[in-house]
Amino acid sequence: MKARDLMTRDPQFVTREDTLQRAASIMRDSDIGAIPVVSDSGSKRLVGIVTDRDIALRHVAEGHNSADCTVDEAMSAGRVATAREEDDVSRVMELMREHKVRRIPIVGDDEQVIGMIAQADLALEARDEKEVERTVEKISEPGR
């Protein structure tokens, strides 16, 4: 099975300049826990990811209360783990285990976001139950 078989195509996205309130509203309305952050809506080139946990820990827990706080203030940037649509699902699970992440953006040749795979997608659709179990277990291990 390939990543393209599991991924959610054309996922919601935000830019660094969008507010955290907008990102949180998209998460609520779409029932998702992470949103890719792109350079701009035209290119959709991945520059990071913002999760519900990022918002809780880097924004709310730090006492920020401004509705004007931007995604840039809470997002995870730099080397975000990504996969390609032709990658085997086993490779996606390997990346999730290695980086201890529950979601992986799927990118095209120009690093544009074309999809997302979440831990829930694996649990519902992946065929190798033992590998899915091992992946969920590894992702869920507490940080050191």
N, CA and C of each residue as an Amber inpcrd file, in Angstrom:
protein
   432
   0.8510000  -1.1740000   0.0000000   0.0000000   0.0000000   0.0000000
   0.8950000   1.2360000   0.0000000   0.5150000   2.2140000  -0.7550000
   1.2760000   3.4530000  -0.8980000   0.6300000   4.5800000  -0.0860000
   1.4130000   5.6030000   0.1980000   0.9130000   6.7540000   0.9490000
  -0.3070000   7.3650000   0.2550000  -0.2780000   7.4120000  -1.0660000
  -1.4050000   8.0000000  -1.8180000  -2.7240000   7.2760000  -1.5500000
  -2.6360000   5.9860000  -1.1570000  -3.8420000   5.2040000  -0.8810000
  -4.4830000   5.5680000   0.4540000  -3.7170000   6.1520000   1.3570000
  -4.2170000   6.4940000   2.6950000  -4.3940000   7.9860000   2.9270000
  -3.6620000   8.7880000   2.1950000  -3.6130000  10.2130000   2.5250000
  -4.9320000  10.9230000   2.2540000  -5.1560000  11.9490000   3.0490000
  -6.2340000  12.8850000   2.7910000  -5.6660000  13.8940000   1.8080000
  -6.2860000  13.9810000   0.6390000  -5.7900000  14.8860000  -0.4080000
  -6.2200000  16.3230000  -0.1440000  -5.3870000  17.2450000  -0.6200000
  -5.6690000  18.6810000  -0.5180000  -6.1180000  19.0890000   0.8830000
  -5.2510000  18.8690000   1.8740000  -5.6500000  19.2050000   3.2450000
  -5.7590000  20.7160000   3.4560000  -6.4760000  21.0790000   4.5020000
  -6.5210000  22.4760000   4.9220000  -5.0910000  22.9190000   5.2050000
  -4.8070000  24.2070000   5.0870000  -3.4810000  24.7190000   5.4110000
  -3.6120000  26.1440000   5.9140000  -2.5470000  26.6210000   6.5470000
  -2.4570000  28.0090000   6.9860000  -1.0760000  28.5280000   6.5930000
  -0.9100000  29.8430000   6.6820000   0.3980000  30.4580000   6.4760000
   0.9190000  30.9340000   7.8300000   2.1880000  31.3030000   7.8640000
   2.7920000  31.8120000   9.1020000   2.0510000  33.0360000   9.6290000
   1.4890000  33.8360000   8.7340000   0.8400000  35.0810000   9.1110000
  -0.5880000  34.9000000   9.6090000  -1.1860000  33.7400000   9.3600000
  -2.5440000  33.4930000   9.8580000  -2.5360000  33.4880000  11.3820000
  -3.6740000  33.8230000  11.9700000  -3.7500000  33.8190000  13.4300000
  -3.9130000  32.3910000  13.9520000  -3.4860000  32.2020000  15.2000000
  -3.6900000  30.9010000  15.8480000  -5.1790000  30.6240000  16.0260000
  -5.9490000  31.6730000  16.2040000  -7.3920000  31.4970000  16.3160000
  -7.9520000  30.8930000  15.0190000  -7.4770000  31.3680000  13.8790000
  -7.9200000  30.8030000  12.5940000  -7.5030000  29.3440000  12.4980000
  -6.2540000  29.0350000  12.8650000  -5.7770000  27.6500000  12.8130000
  -6.6250000  26.7550000  13.7220000  -6.8960000  27.2210000  14.9280000
  -7.6970000  26.4300000  15.8730000  -9.1280000  26.2400000  15.3550000
  -9.6750000  27.2610000  14.7370000 -11.0330000  27.1500000  14.1730000
 -11.0850000  26.1190000  13.0510000 -10.0590000  26.1130000  12.2050000
  -9.9970000  25.1210000  11.1300000  -9.9120000  23.7210000  11.7280000
  -9.0770000  23.5630000  12.7470000  -8.9530000  22.2510000  13.3980000
 -10.2920000  21.7940000  13.9640000 -10.9780000  22.7080000  14.6480000
 -12.2780000  22.3730000  15.2250000 -13.2910000  22.0110000  14.1330000
 -13.3940000  22.8560000  13.1370000 -14.4020000  22.6560000  12.0950000
 -14.1340000  21.4250000  11.2330000 -12.8600000  21.0760000  11.0640000
 -12.4830000  19.9380000  10.2230000 -12.2080000  18.6750000  11.0380000
 -12.2830000  18.7770000  12.3510000 -12.0060000  17.6550000  13.2540000
 -10.6340000  17.0460000  12.9810000  -9.6210000  17.9330000  12.9710000
  -8.2380000  17.5130000  12.7490000  -7.3560000  18.0800000  13.8560000
  -6.1940000  17.4960000  14.0300000  -5.2980000  17.9310000  15.0940000
  -4.0300000  18.6070000  14.6130000  -3.8660000  18.7460000  13.3130000
  -2.6670000  19.3860000  12.7740000  -2.9730000  19.9940000  11.4230000
  -2.2790000  21.0890000  11.1380000  -2.4490000  21.7740000   9.8580000
  -1.0660000  22.1020000   9.3030000  -0.8230000  21.7640000   8.0380000
   0.4370000  22.1790000   7.4240000   0.4980000  23.7030000   7.3290000
   1.6920000  24.2380000   7.5180000   1.9340000  25.6700000   7.3550000
   2.6990000  25.8240000   6.0460000   2.1630000  26.6480000   5.1620000
   2.7660000  26.8160000   3.8390000   3.2890000  28.2410000   3.6670000
   4.2110000  28.3950000   2.7140000   4.8090000  29.7070000   2.4670000
   3.7680000  30.7070000   1.9700000   2.8920000  30.2600000   1.0840000
   1.7890000  31.0820000   0.6000000   0.7600000  30.1660000  -0.0480000
  -0.4460000  30.6790000  -0.1950000  -1.5290000  29.8330000  -0.7030000
  -1.3610000  29.4650000  -2.1700000  -0.5260000  30.1900000  -2.8930000
  -0.2870000  29.8730000  -4.2970000   0.6130000  28.6670000  -4.4800000
   1.7530000  28.6850000  -3.8130000   2.7240000  27.5950000  -3.9950000
   2.4280000  26.4000000  -3.0940000   1.8340000  26.6500000  -1.9530000
   1.5720000  25.6220000  -0.9280000   2.8490000  24.8690000  -0.5380000
   3.9980000  25.5520000  -0.5930000   5.2680000  24.9340000  -0.2020000
   5.3220000  24.8330000   1.3190000   5.5590000  23.6400000   1.8190000
   5.5650000  23.3730000   3.2510000   6.7130000  24.0950000   3.9480000
   6.3880000  24.8150000   5.0250000   7.4170000  25.4570000   5.8450000
   7.3350000  25.0060000   7.3060000   6.3000000  24.2790000   7.6550000
   6.1410000  23.8170000   9.0270000   4.8020000  23.1480000   9.2250000
   4.4890000  22.9280000  10.4880000   3.2020000  22.3280000  10.8440000
   2.8010000  22.9000000  12.1950000   1.5160000  23.0920000  12.3910000
   1.0140000  23.5350000  13.6870000  -0.0230000  22.5150000  14.1560000
   0.1180000  22.1000000  15.4060000  -0.7780000  21.0950000  15.9700000
  -1.5840000  21.7010000  17.1060000  -2.6360000  20.9950000  17.4820000
  -3.4150000  21.4310000  18.6300000  -2.5320000  21.4890000  19.8760000
  -1.5950000  20.5690000  19.9720000  -0.6540000  20.5580000  21.1010000
   0.2720000  21.7810000  21.0680000   0.7440000  22.1620000  19.8840000
   1.5630000  23.3720000  19.7590000   0.8090000  24.5870000  20.3000000
  -0.4560000  24.6910000  19.9270000  -1.2560000  25.8390000  20.3670000
  -1.4290000  25.8080000  21.8780000  -1.6970000  24.6380000  22.4240000
  -1.8940000  24.5290000  23.8730000  -0.6130000  24.8190000  24.6480000
   0.5130000  24.2560000  24.2060000   1.7560000  24.3780000  24.9660000
   2.5530000  25.6430000  24.6710000   2.5470000  26.0820000  23.4270000
   3.3680000  27.2470000  23.0710000   2.5880000  28.5560000  23.0870000
   1.3020000  28.4650000  23.2570000   0.4930000  29.6810000  23.2340000
  -0.2880000  29.8120000  24.5460000  -1.2270000  28.9350000  24.7540000
  -2.1030000  29.0300000  25.9220000  -1.3160000  28.8650000  27.2240000
  -0.5020000  27.8150000  27.3310000   0.2390000  27.5530000  28.5660000
   1.2550000  28.6500000  28.8830000   1.6910000  29.3720000  27.8760000
   2.6410000  30.4690000  28.0850000   1.9350000  31.7810000  28.4490000
   0.6080000  31.7290000  28.5220000  -0.1370000  32.9030000  28.9470000
  -0.4670000  33.9080000  27.8680000  -0.2530000  33.5440000  26.6180000
  -0.6260000  34.4500000  25.5250000  -2.1480000  34.4650000  25.4230000
  -2.7080000  35.6360000  25.2950000  -4.1610000  35.6930000  25.1770000
  -4.6300000  36.5980000  24.0520000  -3.7290000  37.0160000  23.2320000
  -4.0870000  37.8980000  22.1350000  -4.6390000  37.1000000  20.9650000
  -5.7290000  37.5670000  20.4250000  -6.3180000  36.9320000  19.2450000
  -5.4620000  37.1910000  18.0130000  -4.4890000  38.0950000  18.1330000
  -3.6280000  38.4420000  17.0070000  -2.3620000  37.5910000  16.9170000
  -2.1360000  36.6920000  17.8510000  -0.9450000  35.8390000  17.7980000
  -0.9800000  35.0190000  16.5150000   0.1740000  34.9080000  15.8710000
   0.2270000  34.2300000  14.5790000   0.6820000  32.7830000  14.7040000
   0.4130000  32.0380000  13.6680000   0.8390000  30.6430000  13.5670000
   2.3500000  30.5480000  13.7500000   3.0740000  31.5270000  13.2360000
   4.5340000  31.5350000  13.3260000   5.0240000  31.4370000  14.7720000
   4.2290000  31.9170000  15.7250000   4.6170000  31.9150000  17.1300000
   4.4930000  30.5380000  17.7810000   3.7710000  29.6200000  17.1830000
   3.5360000  28.3300000  17.8290000   3.9200000  27.1300000  16.9730000
   4.1350000  27.3340000  15.7020000   4.3610000  26.2130000  14.7860000
   5.6920000  25.5150000  15.0050000   5.7420000  24.2820000  14.5730000
   7.0020000  23.5450000  14.4930000   7.5420000  23.7920000  13.0960000
   8.7730000  24.2590000  13.0250000   9.3730000  24.5830000  11.7280000
  10.6810000  23.8290000  11.5760000  11.3510000  24.1040000  10.4850000
  12.6220000  23.4260000  10.2430000  12.3960000  22.1070000   9.5530000
  13.0360000  21.0860000  10.0350000  12.9540000  19.7590000   9.4200000
  11.6870000  19.0270000   9.8590000  10.5920000  19.2930000   9.1750000
   9.3490000  18.5790000   9.4300000   9.4190000  17.2540000   8.6660000
   9.1030000  16.1680000   9.3420000   9.0990000  14.8620000   8.6740000
   8.0230000  14.8600000   7.6030000   8.4000000  14.4600000   6.3890000
   7.4510000  14.3920000   5.2790000   7.6330000  13.0790000   4.5320000
   6.6370000  12.7500000   3.7460000   6.7130000  11.5790000   2.8780000
   6.2100000  11.9910000   1.5000000   6.4200000  11.1130000   0.5510000
   5.9490000  11.3110000  -0.8240000   4.7780000  10.3740000  -1.0650000
   3.9320000  10.7150000  -2.0190000   2.7440000   9.8980000  -2.2480000
   3.0750000   8.4980000  -2.7430000   4.2450000   8.3000000  -3.3540000
   4.6120000   6.9680000  -3.8310000   5.3440000   6.1380000  -2.7720000
   5.6140000   6.7220000  -1.5940000   6.2550000   5.9680000  -0.5130000
   5.3300000   4.8670000  -0.0030000   5.9370000   3.7460000   0.3730000
   5.1610000   2.6760000   1.0020000   4.6630000   3.1550000   2.3600000
   3.5140000   2.6560000   2.7700000   2.9620000   3.0000000   4.0740000
   3.9230000   2.5870000   5.1860000   4.6660000   1.5170000   4.9650000
   5.6510000   1.1050000   5.9770000   6.6960000   2.1940000   6.1900000
   7.0680000   2.9160000   5.1450000   8.0100000   4.0360000   5.2610000
   7.3850000   5.1760000   6.0530000   6.1120000   5.4500000   5.8160000
   5.4010000   6.4940000   6.5550000   5.3910000   6.1420000   8.0440000
   5.1020000   4.8830000   8.3650000   5.0820000   4.4590000   9.7670000
   6.4710000   4.5470000  10.3870000   7.4790000   4.2270000   9.6090000
   8.8680000   4.3410000  10.0840000   9.1880000   5.7970000  10.4400000
   8.7780000   6.7240000   9.5960000   8.9930000   8.1440000   9.8670000
   8.2450000   8.5900000  11.1180000   7.0130000   8.1210000  11.2770000
   6.2350000   8.4740000  12.4680000   6.9220000   7.9710000  13.7350000
   7.4290000   6.7470000  13.6760000   8.1310000   6.1920000  14.8420000
   9.4110000   6.9710000  15.1240000  10.1870000   7.2170000  14.0820000
  11.4720000   7.9010000  14.2260000  11.3160000   9.3100000  14.7910000
  10.3260000  10.0450000  14.3070000  10.1350000  11.4370000  14.7050000
   9.0940000  11.6060000  15.8130000   8.4800000  10.4940000  16.2120000
   7.4520000  10.4960000  17.2620000   6.3530000  11.5150000  16.9570000
   5.7850000  11.3970000  15.7510000   4.7060000  12.2840000  15.3210000
   3.4880000  11.4610000  14.9200000   2.3430000  12.0580000  15.0980000
   1.0760000  11.3890000  14.7960000   0.5460000  11.7060000  13.3990000
   1.1940000  12.6650000  12.7350000   0.7400000  13.0860000  11.4180000
   1.9400000  13.3930000  10.5380000   1.8170000  13.0490000   9.2550000
   2.8970000  13.2750000   8.2970000   2.3260000  13.9960000   7.0720000
   2.8630000  15.1840000   6.7410000   2.4600000  15.8200000   5.4890000
   3.0350000  15.0360000   4.3040000   2.2610000  14.9460000   3.2590000
   2.7040000  14.3300000   2.0100000   2.9760000  15.4760000   1.0430000
   4.1910000  15.4860000   0.4990000   4.6020000  16.5960000  -0.3670000
   4.9330000  16.1040000  -1.7710000   4.8030000  17.0380000  -2.7180000
   5.1530000  16.7670000  -4.1080000   6.5860000  17.1810000  -4.3880000
   6.9390000  17.2090000  -5.6470000   8.3130000  17.4960000  -6.0680000
   8.8260000  18.8660000  -5.6320000   7.9710000  19.8530000  -5.5750000
   8.3860000  21.1960000  -5.1810000   8.1130000  21.4680000  -3.7060000
   7.9870000  20.3890000  -2.9260000   7.6940000  20.4810000  -1.4850000
   6.3260000  21.0930000  -1.2110000   5.4350000  21.0760000  -2.2240000
   4.0920000  21.5680000  -2.0030000   3.2750000  20.4820000  -1.3000000
   2.4160000  20.9020000  -0.3840000   1.5930000  19.9650000   0.3720000
   0.4820000  19.4350000  -0.5280000   0.4280000  18.1200000  -0.6510000
  -0.6280000  17.5100000  -1.4650000  -1.5140000  16.5770000  -0.6480000
  -1.0960000  16.2740000   0.5960000  -1.8960000  15.3860000   1.4280000
  -1.3750000  15.3090000   2.8450000  -2.1140000  14.5800000   3.6770000
  -1.7210000  14.3260000   5.0680000  -2.1130000  12.8900000   5.4070000
  -1.2740000  12.2630000   6.2280000  -1.6170000  10.9530000   6.7910000
  -1.5280000  11.0900000   8.2980000  -2.5860000  10.6730000   8.9740000
  -2.6430000  10.7120000  10.4320000  -2.5880000   9.2950000  10.9860000
  -2.2150000   9.2140000  12.2430000  -2.1850000   7.9300000  12.9430000
  -3.5330000   7.2150000  12.7900000  -4.6150000   7.9500000  12.8520000
  -5.9470000   7.3570000  12.7150000  -6.1360000   6.7140000  11.3420000
  -5.5590000   7.3080000  10.2920000  -5.6470000   6.7190000   8.9560000
  -4.9960000   5.3440000   8.9480000  -3.8620000   5.2300000   9.6110000
  -3.1660000   3.9380000   9.6950000  -4.0230000   2.9190000  10.4320000
  -4.5680000   3.3400000  11.5650000  -5.3610000   2.4310000  12.3830000
  -6.5840000   1.9160000  11.6310000  -7.1680000   2.7610000  10.7970000
  -8.3840000   2.3800000  10.0820000  -8.1260000   1.6220000   8.7870000
  -7.0090000   1.9250000   8.1150000  -6.8340000   1.4220000   6.7620000
  -5.6170000   0.5370000   6.5010000  -4.5630000   0.6970000   7.2660000
  -3.3320000  -0.0570000   6.9740000  -3.5600000  -1.5490000   7.2010000
  -2.9070000  -2.3510000   6.3940000  -3.1290000  -3.7970000   6.4250000
  -2.2630000  -4.5340000   7.4440000  -1.0920000  -4.0080000   7.7650000
  -0.1690000  -4.6780000   8.6750000  -0.4660000  -4.2380000  10.1080000
  -1.3700000  -4.9630000  10.7660000  -1.8230000  -4.5830000  12.1010000
  -0.6900000  -4.5440000  13.1220000   0.2420000  -5.4690000  13.0200000
   1.3770000  -5.5050000  13.9670000   2.2410000  -4.2520000  13.8220000
   2.4940000  -3.8350000  12.5760000   3.3130000  -2.6450000  12.3610000
   2.5820000  -1.3860000  12.8160000   1.2750000  -1.3330000  12.5950000
   0.4830000  -0.2020000  13.0730000   0.5460000  -0.1490000  14.6010000
   0.3840000  -1.3040000  15.2390000   0.4490000  -1.3750000  16.6990000
   1.8090000  -0.8960000  17.2080000   2.8680000  -1.3370000  16.5740000
   4.2250000  -0.9390000  16.9600000   4.4190000   0.5650000  16.7610000
   3.8670000   1.0980000  15.6820000   3.9830000   2.5280000  15.3990000
   3.2610000   3.3530000  16.4570000   2.0210000   2.9910000  16.7620000
   1.2480000   3.7220000  17.7680000   1.9480000   3.6550000  19.1280000
   2.4760000   2.4980000  19.4600000   3.1840000   2.3300000  20.7300000
   4.4140000   3.2370000  20.7900000   5.2030000   3.2710000  19.7340000
   6.4300000   4.0760000  19.7000000   6.1150000   5.5770000  19.7510000
   5.1150000   5.9800000  18.9900000   4.7160000   7.4030000  18.9920000
   4.2630000   7.8300000  20.3800000   3.6070000   6.9300000  21.0870000
   3.0090000   7.2530000  22.3820000   3.9800000   7.1960000  23.5430000
   5.2030000   6.7050000  23.3290000   6.1840000   6.6650000  24.4190000
   6.4650000   8.0820000  24.9120000   6.5520000   8.2510000  26.2320000
   6.8700000   9.5790000  26.7490000   8.2450000  10.0340000  26.2960000
   8.3960000  11.3400000  26.1020000   9.6880000  11.9050000  25.7410000
  10.6730000  11.7750000  26.8820000  11.9170000  11.8000000  26.5760000
  12.9430000  11.6430000  27.6150000  13.4900000  12.9840000  28.0230000
